[in-house]
């Protein structure tokens, strides 16, 4: 190991992580420059050739390999094709299967999830799980982050999701409401390129569709067609209700908004840009039309004309082979390359991205402990070697932004200790943790699966993983008693619970079937497989948390995340009610129920003498929540740390509660909003 205090020109902004949060901030910041005459930030579209402007200097760190961040056309295509080849070769097609398995920057993997036998932790893989129940979701540390293997479903949160305390006396209310976040949802939907039909969205909310989305609002692209299976289920459940303990709930099935390319919606209008407008109180972002430039779907990073439309490859999780599905590399490339005067893409020299760099702590200024003064990282040499160079970066006059996932952000903070004086006595403190909320309130959607055989062929295993969801259970008075949930219909048969179709083939071969008999047996069952998800909201629980312990280190000597996790009766009762709903829907549809939960399942429990099993949704949130004040949260509503004026902590960890929507769109919306505060702070620095 070599240690260096790395000399380099001052950076205005240092961003840790190149996932969707870090890439959004980098893109939006590099879209603006500092007007040295007017002493304010302006959008590039407002620049005057006769004037000089100060460009923002940005340094980004990524723990993954350098190859994942080579975004010139040739290199990015070669690297992405390597991902695809690895995916083809892997026996288990789990979310992380296409991507590098790095010992220097390990990732949690669903294949590592094991039962926990107290009092001993389960240490297989990256996470150290003390339980008592296993945390069942994974993430990936690679350029572009977990958006490389997300499903791409993009519903907004509902208004009541932001105020569970006010409405149902549960959890804690967000410091922002839906109305505040609504324009930023529109910006996020533009940046991701959402396909969907606003007119078809129906939710159990008090607001009208016009109030919820806005008059005449449409998504950028037309909806991805609902599958044939979806159409048969919709037809069979039309006009019906299910009876829960809380009462009768009518069933509503809606096409799911998707972060993948379809046909651009003519009603969406022109291409757009996100622009900061200056006022005496600060900055406000707005979505502006670009005149005479039509909206186009953004294709692959290496070729904008590939992946302009979803091709139905049915491998969205873990990889879209043509990049029709959005991933954060598309946004990152917009930060790294800007259109010059000749309308050509030119590498932006003011932003640097340093890969193979694992940030593991930050330091405060000894004389001004409010400010973050240094970032500490270990830069490893290659995928094969564990040698590394220790680097310490001066950040005293910079904005520091932690934009890693909800495991890594708290891990960095908890590893960042300093000594302060209180009443004349030295005390040890943790960066950004005066509230004692760093690492706490770890949440996920518990995914209860039910599966069976439809009475006639519905032909699964085609297209995106899910194109329809049952929205009926996303909100209601029952939330005072048990969790809300969303129910996507799965287009990929029993692949998740039983590893179909491979397991079906194996079973038939063991039964001696071959040739025509084998084909007929497979066609009979595989064509009728249906799978329902019940993605159940988990409430914030301070005892569900990420901690660190120097007994558990990775190969670079950095603490691994130590996980403490369990479900409460609030969530367990929701699983009971969800199974009750599933039973009624299966009966109405004539589905032969093949659902089976086993004591051998890794994530299983008994509730009222009935066994249930759950999976992780990959929705890892809540470990550095935003809040109303510094006593109960880590950041304010702009993701700015209460304790340190030059530190922002962004990502899914900011979410106060989880709601019933996939978190990527919401974290994108409030991350975009955070740029308003960052621009204001930069204006002060640059004046």
XYZ file of C-alpha atoms in Angstrom:
687
model
C 0.000 0.000 0.000
C 1.196 3.480 -0.864
C -0.365 6.559 0.680
C -0.527 9.871 -1.121
C -2.007 13.261 -0.432
C -2.947 13.532 -4.084
C -2.044 16.938 -5.552
C -4.571 18.186 -8.062
C -6.340 21.375 -9.070
C -9.201 22.356 -6.817
C -12.518 20.743 -7.653
C -15.788 22.555 -7.105
C -17.741 19.329 -6.656
C -16.721 15.804 -5.690
C -19.303 13.068 -6.321
C -18.975 9.551 -4.927
C -20.821 7.106 -7.183
C -21.887 7.020 -10.836
C -25.340 5.486 -10.384
C -28.483 7.385 -11.233
C -28.197 9.896 -8.357
C -24.562 10.812 -9.023
C -25.040 10.862 -12.793
C -28.125 13.094 -12.592
C -26.290 15.620 -10.438
C -23.229 15.559 -12.697
C -25.359 16.039 -15.798
C -27.423 18.896 -14.391
C -24.421 20.699 -12.920
C -22.401 20.475 -16.142
C -25.410 21.862 -18.015
C -24.781 25.110 -16.101
C -21.885 27.544 -15.913
C -21.065 30.488 -13.664
C -21.641 33.951 -15.141
C -18.747 35.894 -13.612
C -20.359 39.252 -14.439
C -23.841 38.508 -13.110
C -22.431 36.369 -10.283
C -24.907 33.577 -10.836
C -25.260 30.158 -12.427
C -26.849 30.072 -15.871
C -27.791 27.319 -18.301
C -25.501 26.700 -21.269
C -28.302 27.677 -23.639
C -28.058 31.232 -22.261
C -24.314 31.616 -22.891
C -23.164 34.530 -25.043
C -20.157 34.006 -27.314
C -18.813 37.434 -26.424
C -18.498 36.637 -22.722
C -16.296 34.360 -20.633
C -17.821 31.959 -18.144
C -16.437 29.794 -15.392
C -16.987 26.087 -15.906
C -17.683 23.899 -12.892
C -14.876 21.455 -12.148
C -16.200 18.061 -11.070
C -14.495 14.884 -9.901
C -16.470 11.639 -9.693
C -15.380 8.407 -8.025
C -16.578 4.940 -8.993
C -15.729 1.748 -7.113
C -16.236 -0.415 -10.218
C -13.823 -1.130 -13.044
C -12.512 1.547 -15.373
C -13.887 -0.340 -18.386
C -17.427 0.294 -17.185
C -16.886 4.043 -17.519
C -15.270 4.165 -20.950
C -18.203 5.789 -22.736
C -16.726 6.534 -26.117
C -18.674 4.551 -28.700
C -16.171 1.779 -29.378
C -15.090 1.101 -25.795
C -18.592 1.208 -24.330
C -19.876 -1.265 -26.946
C -17.016 -3.686 -26.306
C -17.494 -3.540 -22.529
C -21.263 -3.936 -22.678
C -20.928 -6.898 -25.026
C -18.609 -8.455 -22.445
C -21.426 -8.081 -19.914
C -23.821 -9.831 -22.305
C -21.402 -12.701 -22.963
C -20.912 -13.220 -19.237
C -24.686 -13.296 -18.790
C -25.012 -15.997 -21.460
C -22.364 -18.135 -19.745
C -23.732 -17.925 -16.201
C -25.880 -20.829 -15.046
C -27.901 -18.726 -12.588
C -29.358 -15.699 -14.382
C -29.587 -13.577 -11.223
C -29.468 -9.752 -11.307
C -25.690 -9.517 -10.804
C -24.794 -12.324 -13.216
C -23.575 -10.210 -16.202
C -21.349 -7.901 -14.199
C -17.833 -8.171 -12.742
C -17.659 -9.917 -9.376
C -15.006 -7.743 -7.744
C -13.243 -8.728 -4.563
C -11.979 -5.130 -4.218
C -15.502 -3.679 -4.536
C -17.810 -6.589 -3.660
C -21.560 -6.434 -4.137
C -24.392 -8.157 -2.275
C -25.675 -11.057 -4.368
C -28.936 -12.974 -3.995
C -26.985 -16.216 -4.419
C -25.211 -15.448 -1.144
C -28.399 -15.128 0.892
C -28.570 -17.846 3.572
C -30.610 -18.663 6.632
C -29.334 -17.061 9.819
C -28.736 -19.347 12.793
C -28.518 -17.104 15.895
C -26.396 -16.076 17.652
C -23.946 -16.412 14.765
C -24.052 -14.083 11.776
C -24.250 -15.326 8.217
C -21.048 -14.091 6.555
C -21.252 -15.625 3.110
C -20.845 -12.971 0.441
C -20.438 -9.251 1.072
C -23.080 -8.547 3.684
C -22.636 -9.690 7.280
C -26.169 -10.643 8.299
C -27.084 -10.786 11.989
C -30.810 -10.896 11.231
C -32.819 -12.321 12.889
C -34.174 -12.434 9.307
C -32.055 -12.171 6.156
C -32.117 -9.001 4.103
C -32.905 -10.462 0.690
C -31.985 -7.789 -1.896
C -28.862 -7.155 -3.909
C -27.134 -4.227 -5.641
C -24.199 -3.865 -8.012
C -21.083 -1.676 -7.760
C -20.349 -0.873 -11.383
C -20.362 2.183 -13.629
C -24.040 3.202 -13.916
C -24.936 1.456 -10.676
C -27.902 -0.810 -10.130
C -29.865 0.760 -13.015
C -27.928 -1.673 -15.206
C -30.023 -4.521 -13.824
C -33.228 -2.840 -12.627
C -36.551 -3.916 -14.162
C -37.345 -0.374 -15.315
C -40.807 0.069 -13.771
C -41.466 3.749 -12.969
C -44.689 4.508 -11.059
C -44.795 7.664 -8.959
C -45.462 7.538 -5.237
C -48.998 8.396 -4.132
C -49.795 11.566 -2.154
C -50.554 9.667 1.064
C -47.203 7.848 0.866
C -45.554 11.101 1.939
C -47.750 11.542 5.033
C -48.283 8.188 6.718
C -48.100 9.777 10.164
C -50.753 12.365 9.372
C -53.108 9.957 7.614
C -52.586 6.637 9.436
C -50.491 7.438 12.522
C -47.620 5.356 11.148
C -43.912 6.079 10.682
C -42.821 9.668 9.987
C -44.009 12.139 7.363
C -41.662 13.326 4.639
C -40.446 16.944 4.798
C -41.886 17.383 1.287
C -45.261 16.416 -0.120
C -46.355 15.041 -3.466
C -47.357 18.465 -4.785
C -43.847 19.790 -4.102
C -42.229 16.859 -5.886
C -44.626 16.759 -8.850
C -42.637 18.995 -11.263
C -39.480 17.042 -10.473
C -41.292 13.792 -11.295
C -41.894 15.301 -14.738
C -38.180 16.097 -15.066
C -37.242 12.575 -13.974
C -39.702 11.048 -16.448
C -38.118 13.132 -19.192
C -34.561 12.183 -18.263
C -35.348 8.465 -17.933
C -37.625 8.500 -20.971
C -40.768 6.967 -19.502
C -43.218 5.041 -21.681
C -46.800 4.802 -20.534
C -50.376 5.987 -20.790
C -51.376 8.670 -18.299
C -55.023 8.208 -19.297
C -54.911 4.555 -18.219
C -53.483 5.182 -14.746
C -56.009 4.532 -11.972
C -55.050 4.634 -8.304
C -56.909 4.547 -4.951
C -56.347 8.263 -4.313
C -58.575 11.231 -3.484
C -57.025 13.394 -6.184
C -58.290 13.329 -9.760
C -55.964 12.154 -12.517
C -55.656 15.783 -13.651
C -54.662 16.900 -10.153
C -52.204 14.036 -9.811
C -50.511 14.383 -13.204
C -51.511 17.867 -14.358
C -53.781 19.018 -17.157
C -52.934 17.436 -20.511
C -49.756 15.815 -19.128
C -48.487 12.765 -21.024
C -45.438 10.560 -20.678
C -42.634 11.085 -23.203
C -43.400 7.810 -25.006
C -46.423 5.623 -25.686
C -47.065 2.717 -23.365
C -45.334 -0.613 -23.799
C -48.115 -2.992 -24.959
C -49.595 -5.147 -22.231
C -48.846 -8.835 -22.716
C -51.374 -11.392 -23.931
C -51.266 -12.915 -20.449
C -52.116 -9.528 -18.934
C -55.092 -9.167 -21.266
C -56.488 -12.543 -20.252
C -56.121 -11.792 -16.542
C -57.644 -8.315 -16.958
C -60.589 -9.856 -18.798
C -61.072 -12.468 -16.088
C -60.927 -10.014 -13.163
C -62.834 -7.131 -14.727
C -65.483 -5.719 -12.379
C -64.575 -7.971 -9.441
C -63.482 -7.300 -5.863
C -61.642 -9.177 -3.146
C -62.667 -9.361 0.479
C -59.974 -8.579 3.056
C -60.306 -8.247 6.822
C -60.550 -4.480 6.271
C -63.414 -4.779 3.786
C -64.099 -5.231 0.091
C -61.557 -3.813 -2.377
C -62.417 -3.469 -6.096
C -59.689 -4.706 -8.435
C -58.045 -2.221 -10.775
C -55.393 -3.357 -13.262
C -53.345 -0.675 -15.002
C -50.496 -0.667 -17.546
C -47.230 0.035 -15.745
C -45.134 3.076 -16.711
C -41.749 1.864 -17.916
C -38.235 3.288 -18.170
C -37.706 1.764 -21.609
C -38.051 3.048 -25.134
C -41.203 2.782 -27.187
C -42.657 5.165 -29.786
C -42.258 8.859 -28.846
C -45.620 10.340 -27.905
C -46.598 13.036 -30.425
C -48.543 14.853 -27.700
C -45.383 15.201 -25.571
C -44.113 17.843 -27.964
C -40.538 18.882 -28.485
C -37.304 17.807 -26.884
C -36.710 19.434 -23.526
C -34.021 20.628 -21.167
C -33.872 21.074 -17.411
C -32.856 24.644 -16.657
C -32.143 26.533 -13.434
C -33.792 29.919 -13.053
C -32.218 32.398 -10.645
C -34.056 34.540 -8.125
C -33.196 36.347 -4.907
C -34.189 33.278 -2.901
C -32.013 30.900 -4.927
C -32.579 28.597 -7.904
C -35.594 26.815 -9.292
C -35.349 24.104 -11.927
C -37.904 23.915 -14.709
C -38.550 21.709 -17.724
C -38.314 23.800 -20.882
C -39.142 23.027 -24.504
C -36.401 23.149 -27.127
C -38.021 24.786 -30.110
C -37.764 23.060 -33.506
C -36.273 19.876 -32.022
C -38.548 16.868 -31.755
C -38.390 14.477 -28.821
C -36.491 11.288 -29.656
C -35.927 8.075 -27.756
C -32.326 7.799 -26.585
C -30.751 4.526 -27.670
C -27.579 2.777 -26.609
C -24.604 4.652 -25.178
C -22.440 3.491 -28.092
C -25.048 4.074 -30.820
C -28.143 6.278 -30.416
C -29.827 4.395 -33.276
C -29.644 1.031 -31.509
C -32.161 0.391 -28.755
C -34.549 3.138 -29.856
C -37.400 0.674 -29.291
C -37.856 -2.165 -26.809
C -37.342 -5.408 -28.733
C -38.976 -7.697 -26.178
C -35.758 -9.578 -25.382
C -37.145 -10.638 -21.973
C -33.836 -10.240 -20.124
C -34.458 -6.756 -18.647
C -33.308 -8.209 -15.350
C -30.362 -8.562 -15.473
C -29.467 -6.885 -18.794
C -31.090 -5.274 -21.814
C -28.944 -6.388 -24.760
C -29.683 -3.278 -26.855
C -30.003 -0.674 -24.035
C -33.589 0.150 -24.911
C -34.076 0.123 -21.146
C -32.731 3.219 -19.417
C -29.545 3.014 -17.401
C -27.578 5.785 -15.708
C -24.681 5.549 -18.190
C -26.935 7.408 -20.632
C -27.184 10.327 -18.215
C -23.511 10.138 -17.277
C -22.509 10.398 -20.938
C -24.511 13.655 -21.186
C -22.278 15.012 -18.406
C -19.066 13.770 -20.017
C -19.902 14.919 -23.556
C -21.395 18.262 -24.523
C -22.600 19.519 -27.894
C -20.128 22.093 -29.247
C -20.735 25.020 -31.612
C -20.563 22.668 -34.583
C -23.333 20.499 -33.121
C -20.922 17.648 -32.442
C -20.316 15.824 -29.179
C -17.102 16.914 -27.511
C -15.529 15.496 -24.335
C -16.118 17.860 -21.433
C -12.631 18.539 -19.990
C -14.006 19.938 -16.730
C -15.348 16.638 -15.404
C -13.118 13.742 -14.433
C -14.309 10.250 -13.535
C -11.868 8.071 -11.615
C -12.760 4.389 -11.485
C -11.456 1.555 -9.279
C -11.573 4.065 -6.429
C -13.314 2.938 -3.250
C -14.146 5.886 -1.025
C -14.264 4.591 2.536
C -14.425 7.668 4.766
C -14.463 11.458 4.924
C -12.800 13.782 7.427
C -13.844 17.040 9.016
C -11.710 20.159 9.277
C -9.953 20.188 12.660
C -10.581 23.924 13.036
C -14.090 23.980 11.584
C -15.761 20.658 12.267
C -18.852 21.656 10.368
C -16.996 21.259 7.071
C -15.897 18.083 5.312
C -12.210 18.675 4.552
C -10.988 15.395 3.031
C -12.159 12.343 1.135
C -10.217 9.115 1.699
C -10.141 6.370 -0.900
C -8.297 3.232 -1.889
C -7.587 2.897 -5.591
C -6.927 -0.682 -6.626
C -4.670 -1.484 -9.551
C -6.560 -4.187 -11.429
C -9.375 -6.699 -11.156
C -6.915 -9.478 -10.396
C -4.754 -7.758 -7.779
C -5.604 -6.483 -4.321
C -2.760 -3.933 -4.255
C -4.031 -0.410 -3.812
C -2.905 3.179 -3.489
C -4.219 5.207 -0.584
C -5.362 8.656 -1.737
C -6.502 11.603 0.348
C -8.271 14.431 -1.475
C -8.622 17.957 -0.104
C -12.275 19.038 -0.139
C -12.163 22.066 2.138
C -13.501 24.399 -0.568
C -15.585 21.825 -2.399
C -19.108 20.465 -2.274
C -18.923 16.758 -1.375
C -21.769 14.547 -2.575
C -22.133 10.942 -1.433
C -24.231 9.296 -4.154
C -23.686 5.602 -3.505
C -26.370 3.050 -2.668
C -28.159 2.720 0.662
C -25.543 0.251 1.942
C -22.463 2.213 0.887
C -23.451 5.755 1.881
C -24.050 4.866 5.554
C -20.993 2.600 5.565
C -18.797 5.554 4.519
C -20.375 7.838 7.115
C -20.179 5.338 9.973
C -16.506 4.819 9.188
C -15.896 8.589 9.422
C -15.109 9.307 13.068
C -13.756 12.482 14.597
C -13.126 13.912 18.050
C -15.046 16.946 19.296
C -15.052 18.752 22.622
C -18.143 18.890 24.794
C -18.107 20.538 28.237
C -14.329 20.493 28.071
C -14.190 16.749 27.438
C -13.288 14.977 24.178
C -16.062 12.849 22.670
C -16.045 10.672 19.575
C -18.546 11.636 16.912
C -19.602 10.266 13.541
C -19.928 12.442 10.455
C -23.520 13.544 9.742
C -24.846 11.493 12.653
C -25.844 13.883 15.427
C -29.362 12.454 15.006
C -28.118 8.842 15.401
C -30.096 7.983 12.259
C -27.214 7.087 9.913
C -27.646 3.462 8.883
C -31.045 3.126 10.555
C -34.478 2.518 8.981
C -33.272 0.091 6.318
C -36.276 -0.882 4.186
C -37.202 -3.019 1.204
C -40.369 -4.286 -0.414
C -40.990 -7.831 0.755
C -42.002 -9.701 -2.379
C -44.453 -12.489 -1.713
C -44.920 -14.616 -4.838
C -47.925 -16.751 -5.754
C -47.952 -18.939 -8.831
C -50.134 -21.388 -10.665
C -51.365 -22.760 -14.009
C -53.908 -20.798 -16.050
C -56.719 -22.934 -17.503
C -55.532 -22.156 -21.052
C -52.255 -21.020 -22.638
C -51.261 -17.419 -21.909
C -47.730 -17.687 -23.362
C -45.359 -16.157 -20.803
C -41.587 -15.618 -21.210
C -41.996 -12.765 -23.695
C -41.283 -9.051 -23.413
C -40.471 -6.985 -20.316
C -40.763 -8.625 -16.922
C -44.012 -6.868 -16.092
C -46.321 -4.645 -18.119
C -49.358 -4.504 -15.802
C -49.955 -4.042 -12.090
C -52.907 -4.271 -9.732
C -53.015 -0.836 -8.109
C -56.003 -1.420 -5.794
C -53.974 -2.092 -2.640
C -51.549 0.850 -2.910
C -53.528 2.971 -0.425
C -56.512 2.733 1.870
C -57.692 2.959 5.479
C -56.233 -0.507 6.059
C -52.772 1.113 6.239
C -53.459 1.901 9.885
C -53.509 -1.904 10.435
C -51.221 -3.467 7.805
C -48.972 -2.567 4.886
C -50.062 -1.406 1.483
C -48.733 -3.236 -1.565
C -48.580 -3.159 -5.340
C -49.116 -6.328 -7.366
C -47.227 -6.554 -10.668
C -48.187 -9.393 -12.985
C -45.062 -11.270 -14.052
C -44.511 -12.058 -17.732
C -41.693 -14.528 -17.082
C -43.619 -17.549 -15.813
C -42.292 -19.287 -12.727
C -38.677 -18.277 -13.359
C -38.331 -16.558 -9.997
C -39.809 -19.082 -7.528
C -38.973 -22.371 -9.283
C -36.214 -21.450 -11.801
C -38.439 -22.276 -14.749
C -38.138 -23.161 -17.573
C -34.884 -24.946 -16.717
C -36.405 -26.776 -13.770
C -39.319 -27.955 -15.938
C -36.944 -29.349 -18.523
C -34.933 -31.129 -15.839
C -38.067 -32.661 -14.348
C -39.241 -33.933 -17.726
C -35.851 -35.435 -18.563
C -35.692 -37.190 -15.217
C -39.117 -38.614 -16.035
C -37.714 -40.159 -19.189
C -39.466 -37.853 -21.647
C -37.817 -37.234 -25.000
C -38.639 -35.912 -28.462
C -42.311 -35.272 -29.193
C -43.429 -36.260 -25.681
C -40.919 -33.827 -24.155
C -42.084 -30.958 -26.384
C -45.736 -31.604 -25.598
C -45.141 -31.821 -21.832
C -43.181 -28.572 -21.798
C -45.691 -26.759 -23.996
C -48.592 -27.883 -21.832
C -47.293 -26.336 -18.596
C -44.867 -23.589 -19.658
C -47.508 -21.892 -21.799
C -49.887 -21.689 -18.798
C -47.556 -20.482 -16.058
C -48.630 -17.301 -14.261
C -46.927 -15.479 -11.407
C -48.293 -12.685 -9.203
C -46.072 -10.410 -7.113
C -47.159 -8.745 -3.897
C -44.569 -6.047 -3.203
C -45.322 -5.146 0.401
C -44.341 -1.845 1.958
C -42.028 -1.981 4.946
C -42.202 0.761 7.557
C -39.042 2.446 8.840
C -37.752 0.657 11.903
C -34.669 2.082 13.663
C -33.553 -1.438 14.594
C -33.377 -2.431 10.918
C -30.010 -0.992 10.119
C -26.581 -1.013 8.530
C -23.647 -0.880 10.943
C -19.927 -1.616 10.645
C -17.557 -3.709 12.723
C -13.794 -3.907 12.283
C -14.009 -7.681 12.722
C -15.535 -7.864 9.243
C -13.359 -6.252 6.551
C -13.048 -6.702 2.799
C -9.752 -7.358 0.975
C -8.947 -3.635 0.934
C -9.316 -3.491 4.723
C -12.606 -1.562 4.492
C -15.529 -2.517 6.775
C -18.291 -4.583 5.202
C -21.937 -3.654 5.845
C -23.298 -5.423 8.914
C -27.066 -5.898 8.614
C -29.662 -6.178 11.374
C -33.093 -6.886 9.906
C -36.526 -8.277 10.717
C -40.196 -7.891 9.818
C -42.910 -6.690 12.176
C -46.485 -7.895 12.539
C -47.546 -4.893 10.417
C -45.756 -6.357 7.388
C -46.515 -9.994 8.242
C -50.237 -9.303 8.449
C -50.049 -7.657 5.025
C -48.601 -10.881 3.634
C -51.499 -12.762 5.200
C -53.958 -10.378 3.546
C -52.121 -10.488 0.218
C -52.319 -14.288 0.176
C -56.023 -13.996 0.936
C -56.393 -11.684 -2.080
C -54.340 -14.044 -4.247
C -56.523 -17.017 -3.316
C -59.655 -15.156 -4.381
C -58.138 -13.934 -7.662
C -56.815 -17.396 -8.528
C -60.246 -18.906 -7.860
C -61.964 -16.298 -10.033
C -59.494 -16.929 -12.876
C -59.574 -20.702 -12.568
C -55.844 -20.836 -11.829
C -54.550 -24.100 -10.389
C -52.537 -22.836 -7.394
C -49.034 -24.306 -7.222
C -47.702 -21.874 -4.605
C -45.549 -23.593 -2.020
C -43.594 -22.048 0.855
C -41.074 -24.332 2.511
C -39.225 -24.346 5.802
C -36.117 -24.772 3.616
C -36.619 -21.309 2.063
C -33.994 -18.807 3.188
C -36.508 -16.043 3.892
C -39.431 -17.710 5.598
C -41.456 -17.324 8.790
C -44.598 -18.516 10.523
C -47.467 -16.122 11.169
C -50.608 -17.355 12.935
C -49.423 -20.931 12.332
C -49.204 -20.369 8.557
C -45.903 -20.305 6.638
C -44.974 -17.421 4.340
C -41.801 -16.769 2.348
C -40.564 -13.500 0.899
C -37.982 -12.290 -1.585
C -36.184 -8.979 -1.890
C -37.336 -6.444 -4.468
C -33.941 -4.790 -4.864
C -35.497 -1.632 -3.379
C -32.850 -0.823 -0.759
C -33.855 2.450 0.893
C -33.931 4.471 4.058
C -30.493 4.506 5.715
C -29.898 8.286 5.714
C -33.411 9.634 5.656
C -34.476 13.202 5.002
C -36.628 14.895 7.604
C -38.041 18.077 9.082
C -35.221 18.742 11.530
C -31.743 17.686 12.568
C -32.921 15.656 15.556
C -34.779 12.944 13.628
C -33.045 12.747 10.256
C -29.713 12.913 8.435
C -30.525 15.434 5.694
C -32.999 18.151 4.877
C -35.440 17.867 1.963
C -32.676 18.897 -0.475
C -30.503 15.960 0.688
C -28.103 18.370 2.404
C -26.582 17.028 5.618
C -27.868 18.878 8.662
C -24.449 18.674 10.342
C -22.105 19.761 7.521
C -22.825 22.634 5.093
C -20.660 21.254 2.259
C -21.956 17.663 2.393
C -24.874 16.222 0.421
C -25.998 12.614 0.794
C -28.244 11.514 -2.069
C -29.916 8.328 -3.210
C -32.580 5.874 -2.110
C -31.267 6.120 1.454
C -32.936 9.553 1.715
C -36.423 8.079 1.467
C -38.376 8.710 4.668
C -40.855 5.942 3.877
C -41.042 3.465 1.020
C -44.595 3.584 -0.293
C -45.672 1.091 -2.940
C -43.732 2.223 -5.997
C -40.342 1.192 -7.321
C -38.048 3.816 -5.761
C -35.884 4.796 -8.767
C -38.241 7.431 -10.199
C -38.831 9.037 -6.800
C -35.145 9.143 -5.858
C -34.466 10.674 -9.278
C -37.079 13.362 -8.653
C -35.760 14.487 -5.269
C -32.156 14.184 -6.492
C -32.983 16.594 -9.313
C -34.541 18.933 -6.750
C -31.362 18.785 -4.634
C -29.457 20.456 -7.493
C -31.268 23.715 -6.695
C -29.577 23.811 -3.292
C -26.217 22.672 -4.707
C -26.270 25.478 -7.298
C -26.990 28.019 -4.579
C -24.039 26.760 -2.529
C -21.793 26.815 -5.600
C -22.769 30.396 -6.336
C -21.499 31.356 -2.872
C -18.230 29.472 -3.419
C -17.591 30.896 -6.884
C -18.381 34.552 -6.179
